[in-house]
Amino acid sequence: MSDIRTDDIDLTEEPKLGLGAHAAALAVVCVIALVGNTVATENTVPQGLVGLIILWVMCMIGMVLTKFVPFKLPSVAWISAVGILATMPWTPGSAWILDKVSHVNFLTLATPCLAYAGIAIAKREIEIAKTSGWKIAVVAVLVMTGTYVGSAIVAQAFL
C-alpha cells in the first residue's frame, strides 16, 4: 500500500515555469514561426531569423522584468512595454529594429501561439467541464455563434 495520499494533491495548481523554460519554449515557437514565415512570405530565412531573435530578446527582457520588478504586472504588459519602448522614434536603434522585425509576418507568428492556446487545457478546466455537464456545451455553442454573427454584422456594416 502506498503512503501517498491523493487528497493532499491540489489539482488546480499549475506548475510555474522558470526563465530557462520560458526561454526554451519561446525558442521552439520562434523555430516554428520561422518555418511558417519562410513558407508564407517572400522573406529569406536569415531575414526572418534576425527579426525573430529581436522579438525573442524583447520577450525575455519582459519576462525578466515580470520576475524581478517589485510591483506585479502580467508578463504580456512588460513585453509590450519593452517592444513599445524599443521602437519609439527617439530610441537609439529603433529604425534598425523596425526594419529587421518588419520581415516577420505577424499572422504567421500568431499561428503556433494560437494553436497552443487552443490545446492548452489546465487540470482545473477539465474538472469544471466534468462538473458542468451538457450546459457548458450549450453556452459554448451560443457564445461562438454570437461571436461569429456579431463579427459578420460588423464586417458587413463597416467594410
Short mmCIF file of N, CA and C in Angstrom, two decimals:
data_model
loop_
_atom_site.label_atom_id
_atom_site.label_comp_id
_atom_site.label_asym_id
_atom_site.label_seq_id
_atom_site.Cartn_x
_atom_site.Cartn_y
_atom_site.Cartn_z
N MET A 1 0.84 -1.17 0.00
CA MET A 1 0.00 0.00 0.00
C MET A 1 0.89 1.24 0.00
N SER A 2 0.51 2.24 -0.77
CA SER A 2 1.30 3.45 -0.93
C SER A 2 1.04 4.41 0.23
N ASP A 3 2.09 5.17 0.60
CA ASP A 3 1.97 6.15 1.66
C ASP A 3 1.49 7.51 1.13
N ILE A 4 1.37 7.67 -0.18
CA ILE A 4 0.96 8.94 -0.78
C ILE A 4 -0.56 9.03 -0.74
N ARG A 5 -1.04 10.13 -0.18
CA ARG A 5 -2.48 10.35 -0.11
C ARG A 5 -2.89 11.26 -1.26
N THR A 6 -3.86 10.83 -2.04
CA THR A 6 -4.29 11.62 -3.19
C THR A 6 -5.12 12.83 -2.79
N ASP A 7 -5.69 12.85 -1.59
CA ASP A 7 -6.49 14.01 -1.20
C ASP A 7 -5.61 15.20 -0.81
N ASP A 8 -4.29 15.00 -0.70
CA ASP A 8 -3.37 16.10 -0.40
C ASP A 8 -2.87 16.80 -1.65
N ILE A 9 -3.22 16.30 -2.83
CA ILE A 9 -2.75 16.87 -4.08
C ILE A 9 -3.74 17.92 -4.56
N ASP A 10 -3.22 19.11 -4.86
CA ASP A 10 -4.05 20.19 -5.36
C ASP A 10 -4.08 20.12 -6.89
N LEU A 11 -5.24 19.73 -7.44
CA LEU A 11 -5.36 19.58 -8.89
C LEU A 11 -5.43 20.92 -9.61
N THR A 12 -5.73 21.99 -8.89
CA THR A 12 -5.86 23.29 -9.55
C THR A 12 -4.52 24.01 -9.69
N GLU A 13 -3.51 23.54 -8.99
CA GLU A 13 -2.22 24.21 -9.04
C GLU A 13 -1.48 23.82 -10.32
N GLU A 14 -1.11 24.83 -11.09
CA GLU A 14 -0.35 24.61 -12.32
C GLU A 14 1.13 24.82 -12.02
N PRO A 15 1.99 24.02 -12.61
CA PRO A 15 3.42 24.22 -12.38
C PRO A 15 3.89 25.54 -13.00
N LYS A 16 4.74 26.24 -12.30
CA LYS A 16 5.28 27.51 -12.78
C LYS A 16 6.59 27.26 -13.52
N LEU A 17 6.72 27.89 -14.69
CA LEU A 17 7.93 27.75 -15.48
C LEU A 17 8.95 28.79 -15.04
N GLY A 18 10.21 28.41 -15.04
CA GLY A 18 11.28 29.36 -14.76
C GLY A 18 11.68 30.09 -16.03
N LEU A 19 12.63 31.01 -15.90
CA LEU A 19 13.07 31.78 -17.06
C LEU A 19 13.69 30.89 -18.13
N GLY A 20 14.43 29.88 -17.73
CA GLY A 20 15.04 28.97 -18.69
C GLY A 20 14.00 28.20 -19.49
N ALA A 21 12.96 27.74 -18.82
CA ALA A 21 11.90 27.02 -19.52
C ALA A 21 11.14 27.96 -20.45
N HIS A 22 10.92 29.20 -20.01
CA HIS A 22 10.27 30.17 -20.89
C HIS A 22 11.15 30.45 -22.11
N ALA A 23 12.44 30.59 -21.89
CA ALA A 23 13.36 30.85 -23.00
C ALA A 23 13.33 29.70 -24.01
N ALA A 24 13.33 28.49 -23.51
CA ALA A 24 13.29 27.32 -24.39
C ALA A 24 11.97 27.24 -25.14
N ALA A 25 10.86 27.47 -24.44
CA ALA A 25 9.55 27.42 -25.09
C ALA A 25 9.44 28.50 -26.16
N LEU A 26 9.91 29.70 -25.86
CA LEU A 26 9.88 30.77 -26.85
C LEU A 26 10.78 30.46 -28.04
N ALA A 27 11.90 29.80 -27.80
CA ALA A 27 12.79 29.40 -28.89
C ALA A 27 12.10 28.40 -29.81
N VAL A 28 11.35 27.46 -29.24
CA VAL A 28 10.61 26.49 -30.04
C VAL A 28 9.56 27.21 -30.88
N VAL A 29 8.85 28.16 -30.27
CA VAL A 29 7.85 28.93 -31.01
C VAL A 29 8.51 29.72 -32.13
N CYS A 30 9.69 30.27 -31.87
CA CYS A 30 10.41 31.02 -32.90
C CYS A 30 10.81 30.13 -34.07
N VAL A 31 11.23 28.91 -33.78
CA VAL A 31 11.60 27.98 -34.86
C VAL A 31 10.38 27.65 -35.71
N ILE A 32 9.26 27.37 -35.06
CA ILE A 32 8.03 27.07 -35.80
C ILE A 32 7.61 28.30 -36.61
N ALA A 33 7.68 29.48 -36.00
CA ALA A 33 7.31 30.71 -36.70
C ALA A 33 8.26 31.00 -37.85
N LEU A 34 9.53 30.67 -37.69
CA LEU A 34 10.49 30.88 -38.78
C LEU A 34 10.15 30.03 -39.99
N VAL A 35 9.77 28.79 -39.74
CA VAL A 35 9.37 27.92 -40.86
C VAL A 35 8.13 28.50 -41.53
N GLY A 36 7.14 28.87 -40.74
CA GLY A 36 5.92 29.45 -41.32
C GLY A 36 6.19 30.75 -42.03
N ASN A 37 7.03 31.59 -41.45
CA ASN A 37 7.36 32.88 -42.06
C ASN A 37 8.07 32.69 -43.39
N THR A 38 8.95 31.72 -43.47
CA THR A 38 9.69 31.48 -44.71
C THR A 38 8.78 30.92 -45.79
N VAL A 39 7.88 30.03 -45.41
CA VAL A 39 6.96 29.42 -46.38
C VAL A 39 5.90 30.42 -46.84
N ALA A 40 5.37 31.21 -45.92
CA ALA A 40 4.22 32.07 -46.22
C ALA A 40 4.60 33.41 -46.85
N THR A 41 5.84 33.81 -46.75
CA THR A 41 6.24 35.12 -47.27
C THR A 41 7.42 34.95 -48.22
N GLU A 42 7.83 36.05 -48.78
CA GLU A 42 9.00 36.02 -49.66
C GLU A 42 10.28 36.35 -48.90
N ASN A 43 10.21 36.40 -47.59
CA ASN A 43 11.39 36.69 -46.78
C ASN A 43 12.29 35.46 -46.71
N THR A 44 13.57 35.73 -46.64
CA THR A 44 14.53 34.63 -46.53
C THR A 44 14.65 34.19 -45.08
N VAL A 45 15.27 33.04 -44.88
CA VAL A 45 15.47 32.53 -43.52
C VAL A 45 16.30 33.50 -42.69
N PRO A 46 17.43 34.04 -43.20
CA PRO A 46 18.20 34.97 -42.36
C PRO A 46 17.41 36.23 -41.99
N GLN A 47 16.60 36.74 -42.91
CA GLN A 47 15.80 37.93 -42.59
C GLN A 47 14.82 37.63 -41.46
N GLY A 48 14.10 36.54 -41.58
CA GLY A 48 13.14 36.16 -40.55
C GLY A 48 13.82 35.82 -39.24
N LEU A 49 14.98 35.17 -39.33
CA LEU A 49 15.70 34.76 -38.12
C LEU A 49 16.13 35.97 -37.29
N VAL A 50 16.67 37.00 -37.95
CA VAL A 50 17.10 38.19 -37.22
C VAL A 50 15.90 38.86 -36.53
N GLY A 51 14.78 38.97 -37.25
CA GLY A 51 13.59 39.57 -36.67
C GLY A 51 13.07 38.77 -35.49
N LEU A 52 13.06 37.46 -35.61
CA LEU A 52 12.59 36.61 -34.52
C LEU A 52 13.53 36.63 -33.32
N ILE A 53 14.82 36.73 -33.56
CA ILE A 53 15.77 36.85 -32.45
C ILE A 53 15.50 38.15 -31.68
N ILE A 54 15.25 39.23 -32.40
CA ILE A 54 14.95 40.50 -31.74
C ILE A 54 13.68 40.37 -30.90
N LEU A 55 12.65 39.75 -31.46
CA LEU A 55 11.40 39.55 -30.72
C LEU A 55 11.61 38.64 -29.51
N TRP A 56 12.45 37.61 -29.68
CA TRP A 56 12.75 36.71 -28.57
C TRP A 56 13.44 37.47 -27.44
N VAL A 57 14.39 38.33 -27.79
CA VAL A 57 15.10 39.12 -26.78
C VAL A 57 14.13 40.05 -26.05
N MET A 58 13.23 40.70 -26.81
CA MET A 58 12.24 41.57 -26.18
C MET A 58 11.36 40.78 -25.20
N CYS A 59 10.96 39.60 -25.61
CA CYS A 59 10.13 38.75 -24.73
C CYS A 59 10.88 38.37 -23.47
N MET A 60 12.13 38.02 -23.62
CA MET A 60 12.91 37.61 -22.45
C MET A 60 13.16 38.79 -21.50
N ILE A 61 13.39 39.98 -22.04
CA ILE A 61 13.54 41.16 -21.18
C ILE A 61 12.24 41.39 -20.41
N GLY A 62 11.11 41.26 -21.10
CA GLY A 62 9.82 41.39 -20.43
C GLY A 62 9.61 40.34 -19.36
N MET A 63 10.05 39.11 -19.61
CA MET A 63 9.92 38.04 -18.62
C MET A 63 10.80 38.32 -17.40
N VAL A 64 11.99 38.83 -17.63
CA VAL A 64 12.89 39.18 -16.51
C VAL A 64 12.27 40.30 -15.68
N LEU A 65 11.70 41.31 -16.35
CA LEU A 65 11.03 42.39 -15.62
C LEU A 65 9.85 41.86 -14.82
N THR A 66 9.10 40.93 -15.39
CA THR A 66 7.96 40.34 -14.68
C THR A 66 8.42 39.68 -13.39
N LYS A 67 9.55 39.01 -13.47
CA LYS A 67 10.04 38.25 -12.31
C LYS A 67 10.66 39.15 -11.23
N PHE A 68 11.36 40.20 -11.63
CA PHE A 68 12.17 40.94 -10.66
C PHE A 68 11.68 42.33 -10.29
N VAL A 69 10.77 42.91 -11.04
CA VAL A 69 10.27 44.24 -10.67
C VAL A 69 9.33 44.08 -9.47
N PRO A 70 9.45 44.96 -8.47
CA PRO A 70 8.70 44.77 -7.23
C PRO A 70 7.18 44.82 -7.39
N PHE A 71 6.64 45.63 -8.30
CA PHE A 71 5.19 45.62 -8.47
C PHE A 71 4.84 44.69 -9.62
N LYS A 72 3.76 43.96 -9.44
CA LYS A 72 3.42 42.87 -10.35
C LYS A 72 2.50 43.33 -11.46
N LEU A 73 2.91 43.07 -12.67
CA LEU A 73 2.10 43.23 -13.87
C LEU A 73 2.20 41.92 -14.65
N PRO A 74 1.22 41.61 -15.47
CA PRO A 74 1.33 40.40 -16.29
C PRO A 74 2.51 40.52 -17.25
N SER A 75 3.08 39.38 -17.60
CA SER A 75 4.24 39.39 -18.49
C SER A 75 3.91 40.03 -19.84
N VAL A 76 2.69 39.86 -20.31
CA VAL A 76 2.33 40.46 -21.61
C VAL A 76 2.43 41.99 -21.53
N ALA A 77 2.13 42.58 -20.38
CA ALA A 77 2.25 44.03 -20.23
C ALA A 77 3.71 44.46 -20.28
N TRP A 78 4.58 43.73 -19.61
CA TRP A 78 6.00 44.07 -19.63
C TRP A 78 6.60 43.86 -21.02
N ILE A 79 6.23 42.78 -21.67
CA ILE A 79 6.76 42.51 -23.01
C ILE A 79 6.29 43.60 -23.98
N SER A 80 5.03 43.98 -23.87
CA SER A 80 4.51 45.06 -24.72
C SER A 80 5.25 46.37 -24.45
N ALA A 81 5.48 46.67 -23.18
CA ALA A 81 6.19 47.90 -22.83
C ALA A 81 7.60 47.90 -23.41
N VAL A 82 8.28 46.77 -23.33
CA VAL A 82 9.63 46.67 -23.89
C VAL A 82 9.59 46.90 -25.40
N GLY A 83 8.64 46.26 -26.07
CA GLY A 83 8.51 46.42 -27.52
C GLY A 83 8.19 47.85 -27.92
N ILE A 84 7.30 48.49 -27.16
CA ILE A 84 6.94 49.87 -27.46
C ILE A 84 8.13 50.79 -27.26
N LEU A 85 8.82 50.63 -26.13
CA LEU A 85 9.98 51.49 -25.86
C LEU A 85 11.11 51.27 -26.87
N ALA A 86 11.30 50.02 -27.29
CA ALA A 86 12.38 49.72 -28.23
C ALA A 86 12.12 50.29 -29.61
N THR A 87 10.85 50.54 -29.94
CA THR A 87 10.53 51.01 -31.29
C THR A 87 10.07 52.46 -31.34
N MET A 88 10.16 53.17 -30.23
CA MET A 88 9.82 54.59 -30.23
C MET A 88 10.83 55.35 -31.09
N PRO A 89 10.40 56.38 -31.80
CA PRO A 89 11.31 57.09 -32.72
C PRO A 89 12.56 57.65 -32.05
N TRP A 90 12.47 58.04 -30.79
CA TRP A 90 13.64 58.63 -30.13
C TRP A 90 14.57 57.58 -29.50
N THR A 91 14.18 56.31 -29.54
CA THR A 91 15.04 55.26 -29.00
C THR A 91 16.17 54.98 -29.99
N PRO A 92 17.42 55.02 -29.53
CA PRO A 92 18.52 54.72 -30.44
C PRO A 92 18.40 53.30 -31.00
N GLY A 93 18.52 53.17 -32.31
CA GLY A 93 18.45 51.88 -32.96
C GLY A 93 17.04 51.42 -33.30
N SER A 94 16.04 52.26 -33.03
CA SER A 94 14.67 51.83 -33.28
C SER A 94 14.40 51.60 -34.76
N ALA A 95 14.99 52.41 -35.62
CA ALA A 95 14.79 52.23 -37.06
C ALA A 95 15.34 50.87 -37.51
N TRP A 96 16.49 50.49 -36.97
CA TRP A 96 17.08 49.19 -37.31
C TRP A 96 16.18 48.06 -36.81
N ILE A 97 15.70 48.18 -35.58
CA ILE A 97 14.82 47.16 -35.01
C ILE A 97 13.56 47.02 -35.87
N LEU A 98 12.94 48.16 -36.22
CA LEU A 98 11.73 48.12 -37.04
C LEU A 98 12.00 47.50 -38.40
N ASP A 99 13.15 47.80 -38.98
CA ASP A 99 13.49 47.22 -40.28
C ASP A 99 13.63 45.70 -40.19
N LYS A 100 14.32 45.22 -39.17
CA LYS A 100 14.54 43.78 -39.04
C LYS A 100 13.26 43.03 -38.68
N VAL A 101 12.45 43.62 -37.80
CA VAL A 101 11.22 42.96 -37.38
C VAL A 101 10.16 43.02 -38.48
N SER A 102 10.30 43.97 -39.41
CA SER A 102 9.32 44.06 -40.50
C SER A 102 9.36 42.84 -41.41
N HIS A 103 10.39 42.03 -41.31
CA HIS A 103 10.49 40.81 -42.12
C HIS A 103 9.78 39.62 -41.47
N VAL A 104 9.14 39.87 -40.33
CA VAL A 104 8.39 38.81 -39.66
C VAL A 104 6.90 39.06 -39.89
N ASN A 105 6.23 38.11 -40.49
CA ASN A 105 4.79 38.20 -40.72
C ASN A 105 4.09 37.82 -39.42
N PHE A 106 3.38 38.78 -38.82
CA PHE A 106 2.82 38.54 -37.50
C PHE A 106 1.64 37.57 -37.52
N LEU A 107 0.95 37.43 -38.64
CA LEU A 107 -0.09 36.41 -38.72
C LEU A 107 0.54 35.02 -38.65
N THR A 108 1.66 34.85 -39.33
CA THR A 108 2.38 33.58 -39.26
C THR A 108 2.94 33.36 -37.86
N LEU A 109 3.35 34.42 -37.21
CA LEU A 109 3.88 34.32 -35.84
C LEU A 109 2.79 33.93 -34.85
N ALA A 110 1.58 34.40 -35.08
CA ALA A 110 0.49 34.11 -34.16
C ALA A 110 -0.02 32.68 -34.29
N THR A 111 0.18 32.04 -35.42
CA THR A 111 -0.38 30.71 -35.65
C THR A 111 0.06 29.68 -34.61
N PRO A 112 1.36 29.49 -34.32
CA PRO A 112 1.71 28.49 -33.30
C PRO A 112 1.23 28.88 -31.91
N CYS A 113 1.18 30.18 -31.63
CA CYS A 113 0.70 30.63 -30.31
C CYS A 113 -0.78 30.32 -30.15
N LEU A 114 -1.55 30.59 -31.18
CA LEU A 114 -2.99 30.32 -31.11
C LEU A 114 -3.26 28.82 -31.10
N ALA A 115 -2.45 28.06 -31.81
CA ALA A 115 -2.63 26.60 -31.79
C ALA A 115 -2.37 26.06 -30.40
N TYR A 116 -1.33 26.55 -29.74
CA TYR A 116 -1.05 26.11 -28.38
C TYR A 116 -2.16 26.53 -27.43
N ALA A 117 -2.63 27.77 -27.58
CA ALA A 117 -3.70 28.25 -26.70
C ALA A 117 -4.96 27.41 -26.88
N GLY A 118 -5.19 26.92 -28.07
CA GLY A 118 -6.37 26.10 -28.32
C GLY A 118 -6.30 24.74 -27.68
N ILE A 119 -5.10 24.21 -27.51
CA ILE A 119 -4.98 22.86 -26.94
C ILE A 119 -4.51 22.85 -25.50
N ALA A 120 -4.14 24.01 -24.98
CA ALA A 120 -3.65 24.08 -23.60
C ALA A 120 -4.83 24.11 -22.64
N ILE A 121 -5.11 23.00 -22.07
CA ILE A 121 -6.22 22.88 -21.13
C ILE A 121 -5.64 22.53 -19.76
N ALA A 122 -5.98 23.32 -18.77
CA ALA A 122 -5.49 23.09 -17.42
C ALA A 122 -6.33 22.01 -16.73
N LYS A 123 -5.76 21.41 -15.71
CA LYS A 123 -6.48 20.40 -14.93
C LYS A 123 -7.77 20.97 -14.34
N ARG A 124 -7.69 22.23 -13.92
CA ARG A 124 -8.86 22.88 -13.34
C ARG A 124 -9.99 22.99 -14.37
N GLU A 125 -9.66 23.30 -15.63
CA GLU A 125 -10.67 23.42 -16.68
C GLU A 125 -11.32 22.07 -16.97
N ILE A 126 -10.56 21.01 -16.89
CA ILE A 126 -11.13 19.68 -17.09
C ILE A 126 -12.11 19.36 -15.98
N GLU A 127 -11.76 19.71 -14.73
CA GLU A 127 -12.66 19.48 -13.60
C GLU A 127 -13.95 20.30 -13.75
N ILE A 128 -13.82 21.53 -14.21
CA ILE A 128 -15.01 22.37 -14.42
C ILE A 128 -15.90 21.75 -15.49
N ALA A 129 -15.30 21.28 -16.58
CA ALA A 129 -16.08 20.67 -17.66
C ALA A 129 -16.80 19.41 -17.17
N LYS A 130 -16.13 18.64 -16.33
CA LYS A 130 -16.76 17.42 -15.81
C LYS A 130 -17.98 17.75 -14.94
N THR A 131 -17.85 18.77 -14.12
CA THR A 131 -18.95 19.10 -13.22
C THR A 131 -20.06 19.89 -13.91
N SER A 132 -19.75 20.59 -14.99
CA SER A 132 -20.75 21.41 -15.67
C SER A 132 -21.68 20.59 -16.55
N GLY A 133 -21.17 19.52 -17.11
CA GLY A 133 -22.00 18.65 -17.94
C GLY A 133 -22.37 19.29 -19.27
N TRP A 134 -23.58 18.99 -19.72
CA TRP A 134 -24.04 19.41 -21.04
C TRP A 134 -24.29 20.91 -21.13
N LYS A 135 -24.52 21.59 -20.01
CA LYS A 135 -24.84 23.01 -20.03
C LYS A 135 -23.69 23.85 -20.60
N ILE A 136 -22.47 23.45 -20.29
CA ILE A 136 -21.33 24.22 -20.78
C ILE A 136 -21.20 24.11 -22.30
N ALA A 137 -21.59 22.99 -22.88
CA ALA A 137 -21.56 22.84 -24.34
C ALA A 137 -22.56 23.77 -25.00
N VAL A 138 -23.74 23.91 -24.41
CA VAL A 138 -24.76 24.82 -24.95
C VAL A 138 -24.26 26.26 -24.90
N VAL A 139 -23.68 26.64 -23.77
CA VAL A 139 -23.15 28.00 -23.63
C VAL A 139 -22.03 28.24 -24.63
N ALA A 140 -21.14 27.27 -24.81
CA ALA A 140 -20.03 27.43 -25.76
C ALA A 140 -20.55 27.62 -27.18
N VAL A 141 -21.55 26.83 -27.59
CA VAL A 141 -22.10 26.96 -28.94
C VAL A 141 -22.76 28.33 -29.11
N LEU A 142 -23.50 28.79 -28.10
CA LEU A 142 -24.14 30.10 -28.20
C LEU A 142 -23.11 31.23 -28.26
N VAL A 143 -22.06 31.13 -27.48
CA VAL A 143 -21.02 32.17 -27.48
C VAL A 143 -20.32 32.20 -28.84
N MET A 144 -19.94 31.04 -29.35
CA MET A 144 -19.26 31.01 -30.65
C MET A 144 -20.16 31.51 -31.77
N THR A 145 -21.44 31.13 -31.74
CA THR A 145 -22.38 31.58 -32.76
C THR A 145 -22.58 33.09 -32.66
N GLY A 146 -22.75 33.59 -31.46
CA GLY A 146 -22.91 35.03 -31.27
C GLY A 146 -21.69 35.82 -31.71
N THR A 147 -20.53 35.30 -31.43
CA THR A 147 -19.30 35.97 -31.85
C THR A 147 -19.19 36.00 -33.37
N TYR A 148 -19.51 34.88 -34.00
CA TYR A 148 -19.44 34.82 -35.47
C TYR A 148 -20.46 35.75 -36.09
N VAL A 149 -21.70 35.70 -35.63
CA VAL A 149 -22.75 36.55 -36.20
C VAL A 149 -22.44 38.02 -35.94
N GLY A 150 -21.98 38.34 -34.74
CA GLY A 150 -21.61 39.72 -34.42
C GLY A 150 -20.49 40.22 -35.31
N SER A 151 -19.49 39.40 -35.53
CA SER A 151 -18.38 39.78 -36.41
C SER A 151 -18.86 39.99 -37.84
N ALA A 152 -19.75 39.13 -38.29
CA ALA A 152 -20.28 39.26 -39.65
C ALA A 152 -21.09 40.54 -39.80
N ILE A 153 -21.85 40.88 -38.77
CA ILE A 153 -22.64 42.12 -38.83
C ILE A 153 -21.72 43.35 -38.87
N VAL A 154 -20.72 43.36 -38.03
CA VAL A 154 -19.77 44.47 -38.02
C VAL A 154 -19.04 44.56 -39.35
N ALA A 155 -18.59 43.43 -39.89
CA ALA A 155 -17.90 43.42 -41.17
C ALA A 155 -18.80 43.91 -42.30
N GLN A 156 -20.05 43.49 -42.29
CA GLN A 156 -20.99 43.91 -43.32
C GLN A 156 -21.28 45.41 -43.22
N ALA A 157 -21.37 45.91 -42.01
CA ALA A 157 -21.71 47.31 -41.83
C ALA A 157 -20.56 48.25 -42.14
N PHE A 158 -19.34 47.86 -41.81
CA PHE A 158 -18.23 48.80 -41.91
C PHE A 158 -17.21 48.50 -43.00
N LEU A 159 -17.26 47.33 -43.59
CA LEU A 159 -16.25 47.01 -44.60
C LEU A 159 -16.80 47.06 -45.99
#
